[in-house]
Amino acid sequence: MTLRFGVIGTGAIGRDHIRRMTNTLSGGEIVAVTDVNQEAAKQAVGQFKLNAEIYPDDQSLVNAENVDAVLVTSWGPAHEQSVLAAIKAGKYVFCEKPLAATAAGCMNIVEAEIKHGKRLVQVGFMRRYDSGYVQLKEALDSNMIGEPLIIRCAHRNPSCAETYSTDMAVTDTLIHEIDVLHWLIDDDYKSVQAIFPKKTKRALDHLQDPQIFLIETERGVHIHAEVFVNCKYGYDIQCEIVGEEGIIKLPEVSSILIRKNAQLSKNILMDWKERFIDAYDKELQSFIDSIRETGEPSGPTAWDGYIAAVTADACVKAQKTGVREPIALKEKPDFYQDGSESKR
Ligand SMILES: NC(=O)C1=CN([C@@H]2O[C@H](COP(=O)(O)OP(=O)(O)OC[C@H]3O[C@@H](n4cnc5c(N)ncnc54)[C@H](O)[C@@H]3O)[C@@H](O)[C@H]2O)C=CC1
Ligand SMILES: O=C1[C@H](O)[C@H](O)[C@@H](O)[C@H](O)[C@H]1O
């Protein structure tokens, strides 16, 4: 059976997911959309020629009888309400990061899903589906380099919006490393310290950019994570893992080699939509396939969303205090003890 989707939020990534669901993926169909900007919802229906009804709000959409699953692609602070409404209506829900704006909000969702009695929620941590990160995970799971000791990573955007704030370097950007790194090494975070290097001239007065986060894990791995959102040269994601027996590194994005004007060069992407286009396709196709085959999603769980929120809260506190801040997670419920660290 085709999974019938309702979309809450028809902005940038909402339309990108509608596009892939309509043109690329199989087994899913958009039958409902809503946006607080109803004109945006109407435009999305027209742009993709959807046979979909426009609903006034998330509540009416999740309760629609012909909606089996919900895509939450609204602004982060609105996610918790929509996800809780979907769970209450017994609907599957794919929620873009963040699952909720606070750790407490994520815990509300965890408790609601456990009370419902089966998994409904997948969080849009798409890097777990990126072929480069999958190769890193396979190498680590096979003990290729022995115990991981050090991770160096960088999350660089060519530029950011004027509204982008210092804490968004954590909640909007570093959140991807926060999720993918503990999944990669199957370890928990212990503490974090934020460092503000010399500021780039391209950052507005209110924004600290770049930033460095020094994260320690429970098993003693040290992570040096750079966030630089006005790097100008490109959209560049780097990740290198130093182990006891060797080093593994995220592959560069495929590009032709250009020999011209006495130079040898490669292209660098400029946009996150293009850099992770395959990962977005795979995460959503996996959501559809897993629900159709097993009755539950198999991707990043609401508990992964909680881990990300607790860690992000500690990173934001570290930005303010300048000292090493603890990252204290609650005990993982049995409901999520399915070895999901080794799954997507
Ligand atoms: N996984 C990834 O790499 C990415 C994730 N995101 C996440 O996706 C979410 C959306 O981001 P963008 O598409 O860039 O934002 P956007 O601003 O382009 O679109 C958000 C849309 O949601 C609508 N909206 C806001 N609150 C709503 C509510 N309560 N009910 C219904 N509609 C509502 C807005 O009117 C807007 O049309 C954010 O949480 C963002 O962090 C965004 C880009 C990439
Ligand atoms: O919304 C986004 C996306 O998640 C991109 O992957 C990040 O690189 C960007 O910084 C963030 O604003």
Coordinates of N, CA and C in Angstrom, one line a residue, residues 50 56 92 143 164 182 208 244-245 261 267 275 285 298 304 329 341:
L50 N 0.2 18.7 -7.1 CA -0.2 17.7 -6.1 C -1.7 17.5 -6.1
P56 N -5.9 24.0 7.3 CA -5.6 25.3 7.9 C -4.5 25.2 9.0
Y92 N 2.4 8.0 11.7 CA 3.9 8.0 11.6 C 4.3 9.4 11.4
N143 N 36.2 -2.6 13.0 CA 37.5 -2.4 13.8 C 38.7 -2.2 12.9
Y164 N 21.0 34.6 11.4 CA 21.7 33.4 11.9 C 22.4 33.9 13.2
H182 N 28.3 10.4 17.6 CA 28.1 9.4 18.6 C 27.6 8.1 18.0
Q208 N 29.3 35.2 16.5 CA 30.7 34.7 16.6 C 30.9 33.6 15.5
E244 N 43.7 3.6 16.8 CA 44.9 3.0 17.3 C 45.8 2.4 16.2
E245 N 45.1 2.0 15.1 CA 45.8 1.3 14.0 C 45.8 2.0 12.7
N261 N 44.9 26.9 -17.3 CA 45.7 28.0 -16.8 C 46.8 27.6 -15.8
N267 N 35.9 20.9 -8.3 CA 34.8 21.8 -7.9 C 34.4 21.5 -6.5
R275 N 24.7 18.8 -1.6 CA 25.8 17.9 -0.9 C 25.2 16.7 -0.3
Q285 N 13.2 7.4 1.8 CA 12.8 6.1 1.2 C 12.9 5.0 2.2
S298 N 12.7 2.8 10.9 CA 14.0 2.2 11.4 C 15.1 3.2 11.5
D304 N 17.3 9.5 19.8 CA 18.4 10.2 19.2 C 18.1 11.7 19.1
L329 N 22.9 12.7 30.2 CA 21.7 12.1 29.6 C 21.0 11.2 30.6
E341 N 22.1 2.1 17.6 CA 23.4 2.7 17.3 C 24.0 2.1 16.0

